PDB file of C-alpha atoms in Angstrom:
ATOM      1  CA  UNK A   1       0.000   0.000   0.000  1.00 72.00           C
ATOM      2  CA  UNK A   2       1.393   2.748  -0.659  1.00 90.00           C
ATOM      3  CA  UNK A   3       1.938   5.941   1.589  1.00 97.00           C
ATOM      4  CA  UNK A   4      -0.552   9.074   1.683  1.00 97.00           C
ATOM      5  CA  UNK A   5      -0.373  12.796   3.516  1.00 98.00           C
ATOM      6  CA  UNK A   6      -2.158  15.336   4.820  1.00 97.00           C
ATOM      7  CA  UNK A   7      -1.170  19.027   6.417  1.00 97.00           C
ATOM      8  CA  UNK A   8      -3.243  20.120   9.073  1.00 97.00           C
ATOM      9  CA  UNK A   9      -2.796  23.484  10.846  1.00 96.00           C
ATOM     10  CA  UNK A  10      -4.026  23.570  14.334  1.00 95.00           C
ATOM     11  CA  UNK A  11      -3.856  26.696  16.858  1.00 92.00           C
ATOM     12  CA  UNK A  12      -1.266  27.988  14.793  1.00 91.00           C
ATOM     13  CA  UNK A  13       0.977  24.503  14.413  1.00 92.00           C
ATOM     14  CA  UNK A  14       1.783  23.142  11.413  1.00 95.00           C
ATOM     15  CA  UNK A  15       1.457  19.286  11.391  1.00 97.00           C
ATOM     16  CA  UNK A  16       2.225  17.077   8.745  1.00 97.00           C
ATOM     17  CA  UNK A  17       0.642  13.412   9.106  1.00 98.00           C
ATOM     18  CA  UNK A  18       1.723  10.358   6.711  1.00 98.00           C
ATOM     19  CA  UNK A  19      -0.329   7.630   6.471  1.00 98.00           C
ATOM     20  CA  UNK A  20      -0.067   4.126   5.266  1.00 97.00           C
ATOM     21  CA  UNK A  21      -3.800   1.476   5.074  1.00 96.00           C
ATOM     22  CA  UNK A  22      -5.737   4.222   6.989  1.00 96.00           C
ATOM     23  CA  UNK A  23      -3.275   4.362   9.950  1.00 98.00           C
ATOM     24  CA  UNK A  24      -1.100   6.996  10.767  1.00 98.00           C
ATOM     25  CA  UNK A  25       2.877   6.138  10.685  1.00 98.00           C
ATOM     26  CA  UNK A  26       4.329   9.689  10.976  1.00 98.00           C
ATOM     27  CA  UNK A  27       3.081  12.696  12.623  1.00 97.00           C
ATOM     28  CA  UNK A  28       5.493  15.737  12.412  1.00 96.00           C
ATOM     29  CA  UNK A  29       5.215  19.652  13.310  1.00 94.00           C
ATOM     30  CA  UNK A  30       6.751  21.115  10.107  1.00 92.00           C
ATOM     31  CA  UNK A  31       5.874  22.879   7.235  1.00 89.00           C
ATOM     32  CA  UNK A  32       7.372  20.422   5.053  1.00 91.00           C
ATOM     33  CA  UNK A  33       5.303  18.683   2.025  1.00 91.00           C
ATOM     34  CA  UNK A  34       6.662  14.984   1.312  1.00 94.00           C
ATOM     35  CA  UNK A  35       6.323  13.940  -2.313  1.00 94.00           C
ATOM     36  CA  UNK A  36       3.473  11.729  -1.869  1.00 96.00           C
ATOM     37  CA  UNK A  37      -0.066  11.308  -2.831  1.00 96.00           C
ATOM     38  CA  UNK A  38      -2.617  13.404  -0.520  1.00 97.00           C
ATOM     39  CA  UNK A  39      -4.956  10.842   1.622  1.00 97.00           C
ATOM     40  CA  UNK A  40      -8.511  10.789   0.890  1.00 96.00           C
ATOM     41  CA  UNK A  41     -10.092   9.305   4.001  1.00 97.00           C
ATOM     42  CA  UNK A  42     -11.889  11.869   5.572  1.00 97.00           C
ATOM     43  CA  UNK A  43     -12.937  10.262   8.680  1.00 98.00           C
ATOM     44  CA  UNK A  44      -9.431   9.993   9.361  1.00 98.00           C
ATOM     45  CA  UNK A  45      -8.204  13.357   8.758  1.00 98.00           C
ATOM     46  CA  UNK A  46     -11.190  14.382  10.420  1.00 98.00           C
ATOM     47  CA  UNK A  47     -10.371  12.348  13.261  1.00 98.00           C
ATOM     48  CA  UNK A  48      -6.963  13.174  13.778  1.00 98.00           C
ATOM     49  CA  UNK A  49      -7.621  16.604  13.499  1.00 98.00           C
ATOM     50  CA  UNK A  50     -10.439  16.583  16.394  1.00 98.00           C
ATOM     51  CA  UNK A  51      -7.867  14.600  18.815  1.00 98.00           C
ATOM     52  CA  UNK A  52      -4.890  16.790  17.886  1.00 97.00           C
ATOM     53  CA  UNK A  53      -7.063  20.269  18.625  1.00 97.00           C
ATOM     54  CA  UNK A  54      -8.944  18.911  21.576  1.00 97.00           C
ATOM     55  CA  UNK A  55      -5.402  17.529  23.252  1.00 97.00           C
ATOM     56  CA  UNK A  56      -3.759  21.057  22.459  1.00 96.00           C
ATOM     57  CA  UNK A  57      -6.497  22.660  23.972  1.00 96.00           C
ATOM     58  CA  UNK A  58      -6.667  20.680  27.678  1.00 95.00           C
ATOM     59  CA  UNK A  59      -9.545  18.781  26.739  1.00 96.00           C
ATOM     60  CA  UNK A  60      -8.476  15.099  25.689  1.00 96.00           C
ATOM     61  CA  UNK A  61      -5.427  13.681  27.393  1.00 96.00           C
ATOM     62  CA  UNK A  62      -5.130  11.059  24.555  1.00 92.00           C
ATOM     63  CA  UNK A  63      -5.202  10.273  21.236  1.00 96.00           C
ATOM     64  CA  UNK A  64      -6.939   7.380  19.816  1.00 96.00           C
ATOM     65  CA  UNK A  65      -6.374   7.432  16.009  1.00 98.00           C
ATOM     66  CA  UNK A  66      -5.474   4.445  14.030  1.00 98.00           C
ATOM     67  CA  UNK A  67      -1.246   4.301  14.197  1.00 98.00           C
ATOM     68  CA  UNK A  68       1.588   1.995  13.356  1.00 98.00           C
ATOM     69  CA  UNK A  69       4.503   2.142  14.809  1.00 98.00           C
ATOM     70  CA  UNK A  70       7.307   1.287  12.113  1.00 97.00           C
ATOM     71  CA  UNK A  71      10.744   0.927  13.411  1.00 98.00           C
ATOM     72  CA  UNK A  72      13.482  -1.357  14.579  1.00 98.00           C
ATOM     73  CA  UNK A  73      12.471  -3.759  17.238  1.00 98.00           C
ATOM     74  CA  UNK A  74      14.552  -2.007  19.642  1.00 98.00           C
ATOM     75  CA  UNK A  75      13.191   1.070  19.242  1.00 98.00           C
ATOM     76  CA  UNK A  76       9.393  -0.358  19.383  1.00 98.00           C
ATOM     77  CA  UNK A  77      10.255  -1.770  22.629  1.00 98.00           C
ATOM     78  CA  UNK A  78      11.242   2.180  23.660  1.00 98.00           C
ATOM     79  CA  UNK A  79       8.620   3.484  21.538  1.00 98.00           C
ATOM     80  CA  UNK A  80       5.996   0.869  23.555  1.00 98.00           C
ATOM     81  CA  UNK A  81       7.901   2.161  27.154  1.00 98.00           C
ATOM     82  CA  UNK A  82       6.870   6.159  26.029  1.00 98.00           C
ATOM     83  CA  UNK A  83       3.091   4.801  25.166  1.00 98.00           C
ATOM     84  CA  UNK A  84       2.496   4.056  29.194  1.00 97.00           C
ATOM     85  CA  UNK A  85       3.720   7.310  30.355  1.00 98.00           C
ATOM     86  CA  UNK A  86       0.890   9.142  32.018  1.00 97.00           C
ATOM     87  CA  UNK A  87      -0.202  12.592  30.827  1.00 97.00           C
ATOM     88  CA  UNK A  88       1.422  15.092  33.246  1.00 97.00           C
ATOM     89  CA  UNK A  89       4.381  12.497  34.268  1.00 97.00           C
ATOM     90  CA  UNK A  90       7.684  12.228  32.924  1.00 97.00           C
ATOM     91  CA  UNK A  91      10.663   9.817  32.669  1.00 97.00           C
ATOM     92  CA  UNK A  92      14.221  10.352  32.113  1.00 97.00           C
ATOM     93  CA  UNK A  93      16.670   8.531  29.858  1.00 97.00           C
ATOM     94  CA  UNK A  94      17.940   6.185  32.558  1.00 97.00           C
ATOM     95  CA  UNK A  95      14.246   5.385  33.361  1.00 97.00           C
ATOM     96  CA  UNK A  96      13.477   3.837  30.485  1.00 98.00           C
ATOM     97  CA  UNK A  97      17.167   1.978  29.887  1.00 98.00           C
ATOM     98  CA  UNK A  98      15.968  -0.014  33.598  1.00 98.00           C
ATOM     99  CA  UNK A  99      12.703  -0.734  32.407  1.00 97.00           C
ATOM    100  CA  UNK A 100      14.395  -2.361  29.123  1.00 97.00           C
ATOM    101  CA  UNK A 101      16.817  -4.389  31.766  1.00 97.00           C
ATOM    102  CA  UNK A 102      20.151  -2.654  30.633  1.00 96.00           C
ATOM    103  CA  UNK A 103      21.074   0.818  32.476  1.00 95.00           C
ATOM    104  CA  UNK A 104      23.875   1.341  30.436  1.00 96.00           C
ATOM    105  CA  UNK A 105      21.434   1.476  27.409  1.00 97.00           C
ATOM    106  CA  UNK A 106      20.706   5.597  27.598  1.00 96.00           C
ATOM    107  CA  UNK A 107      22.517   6.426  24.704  1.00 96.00           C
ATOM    108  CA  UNK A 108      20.594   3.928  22.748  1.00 98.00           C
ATOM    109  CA  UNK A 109      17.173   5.247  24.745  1.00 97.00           C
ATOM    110  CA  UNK A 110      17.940   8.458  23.821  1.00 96.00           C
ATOM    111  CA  UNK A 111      18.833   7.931  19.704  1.00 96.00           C
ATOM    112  CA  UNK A 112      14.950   5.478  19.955  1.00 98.00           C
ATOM    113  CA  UNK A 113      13.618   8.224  21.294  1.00 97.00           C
ATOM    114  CA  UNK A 114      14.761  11.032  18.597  1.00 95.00           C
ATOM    115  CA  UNK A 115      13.686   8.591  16.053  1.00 97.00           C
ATOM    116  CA  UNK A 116      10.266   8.762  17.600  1.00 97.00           C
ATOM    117  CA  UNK A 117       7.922   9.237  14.055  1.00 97.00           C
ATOM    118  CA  UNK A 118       4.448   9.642  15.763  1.00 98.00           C
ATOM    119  CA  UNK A 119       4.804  13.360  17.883  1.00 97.00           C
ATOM    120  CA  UNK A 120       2.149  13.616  21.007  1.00 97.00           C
ATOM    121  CA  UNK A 121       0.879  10.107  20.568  1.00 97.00           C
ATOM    122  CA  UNK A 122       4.094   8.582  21.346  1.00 98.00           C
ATOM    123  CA  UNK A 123       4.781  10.940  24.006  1.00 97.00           C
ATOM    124  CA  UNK A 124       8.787  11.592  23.300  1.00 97.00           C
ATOM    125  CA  UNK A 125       8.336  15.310  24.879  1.00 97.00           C
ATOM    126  CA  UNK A 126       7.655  13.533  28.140  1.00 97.00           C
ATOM    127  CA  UNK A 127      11.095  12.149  28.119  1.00 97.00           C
ATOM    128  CA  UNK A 128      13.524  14.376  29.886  1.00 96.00           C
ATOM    129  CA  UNK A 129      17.178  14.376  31.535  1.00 95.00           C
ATOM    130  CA  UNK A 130      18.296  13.103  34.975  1.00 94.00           C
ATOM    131  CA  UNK A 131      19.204  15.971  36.046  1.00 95.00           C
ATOM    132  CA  UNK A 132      15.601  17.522  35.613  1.00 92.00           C
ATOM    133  CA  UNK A 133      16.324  19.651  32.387  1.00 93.00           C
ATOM    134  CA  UNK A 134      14.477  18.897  29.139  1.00 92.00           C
ATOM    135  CA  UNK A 135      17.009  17.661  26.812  1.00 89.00           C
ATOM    136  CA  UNK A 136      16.335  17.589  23.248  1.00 87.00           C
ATOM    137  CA  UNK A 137      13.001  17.578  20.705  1.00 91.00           C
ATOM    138  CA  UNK A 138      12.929  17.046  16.915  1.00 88.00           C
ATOM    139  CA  UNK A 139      10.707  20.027  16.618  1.00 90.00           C
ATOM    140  CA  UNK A 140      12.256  22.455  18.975  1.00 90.00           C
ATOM    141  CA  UNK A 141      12.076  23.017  23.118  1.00 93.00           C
ATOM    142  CA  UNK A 142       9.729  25.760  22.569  1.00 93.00           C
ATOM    143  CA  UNK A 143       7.225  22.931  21.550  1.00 93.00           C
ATOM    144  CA  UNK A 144       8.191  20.642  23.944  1.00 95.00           C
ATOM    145  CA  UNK A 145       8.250  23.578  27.014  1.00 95.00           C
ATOM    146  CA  UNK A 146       4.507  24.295  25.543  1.00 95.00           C
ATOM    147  CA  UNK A 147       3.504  20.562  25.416  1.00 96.00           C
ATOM    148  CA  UNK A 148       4.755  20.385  28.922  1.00 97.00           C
ATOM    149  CA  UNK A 149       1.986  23.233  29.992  1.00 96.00           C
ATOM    150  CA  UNK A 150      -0.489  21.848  28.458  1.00 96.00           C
ATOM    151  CA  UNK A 151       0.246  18.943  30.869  1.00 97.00           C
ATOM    152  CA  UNK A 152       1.059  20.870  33.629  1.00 96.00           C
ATOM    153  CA  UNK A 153       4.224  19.549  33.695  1.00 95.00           C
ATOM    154  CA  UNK A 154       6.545  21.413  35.832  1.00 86.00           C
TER     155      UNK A 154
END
């Protein structure tokens, strides 16, 4: 099957969701447009685009579109680890190394997590340093400091 898009602009955010058999596989804050063909199936757009407004504006602390996650199997297992953090909680690098039985695995953790291709509903802005500070974000720390209100996380 091959791979669709569609742009959405939400409160002011661009996002740009690829799709592959109705499911999203990629959701992105960019103003980038991928060569592809532009999806067709309203319901999800439509979807996608309810979740994405309601969880920006404090009123859904999920989203519950259709997804894939494609990846290595390593980085589903991380991928899997950011899926059970709660809204408004966060982990840090090491965190998630433990839970995946190797502590020395952080570096590893932390490249999974930067390769993280579904933005909010794999919840990579929740992943932050030991030491408290917020480390990286593909699409900038001024998204990931505004996710973080939104969550109330301090």
């Amino acid at each position: 099957m091959m791979n669709k898009y569609f742009s959405l602009n939400i409160l002011n955010n661009n996002f740009l969701v690829i799709t592959s058999n109705n499911k999203v596989i990629s959701l992105d804050i960019t103003n980038e447009t991928p060569n592809l063909i532009k999806e067709d199936n309203h319901n999800l757009i439509n979807n996608v685009k309810q979740e994405l407004t309601n969880y920006l504006l404090g009123k859904s602390k999920s989203l519950n579109f259709p997804y894939e996650l494609i990846g290595t199997s390593f980085q589903k297992r991380v991928w899997e680890i950011l899926l059970n953090i709660n809204y408004g909680e966060t982990l840090n690098y090491e965190d998630i190394a433990i839970k995946l039985g190797n502590k020395n695995k952080v570096r590893a953790v932390g490249n999974a997590v930067g390769k993280n291709p579904i933005l909010i509903k794999v919840p990579c802005h929740r992943v932050i340093k030991k030491n408290g500070e917020l480390g990286g974000f593909s699409s900038g720390i001024d998204v990931k400091l505004k996710l973080h209100e939104i969550e109330g996380i301090k």
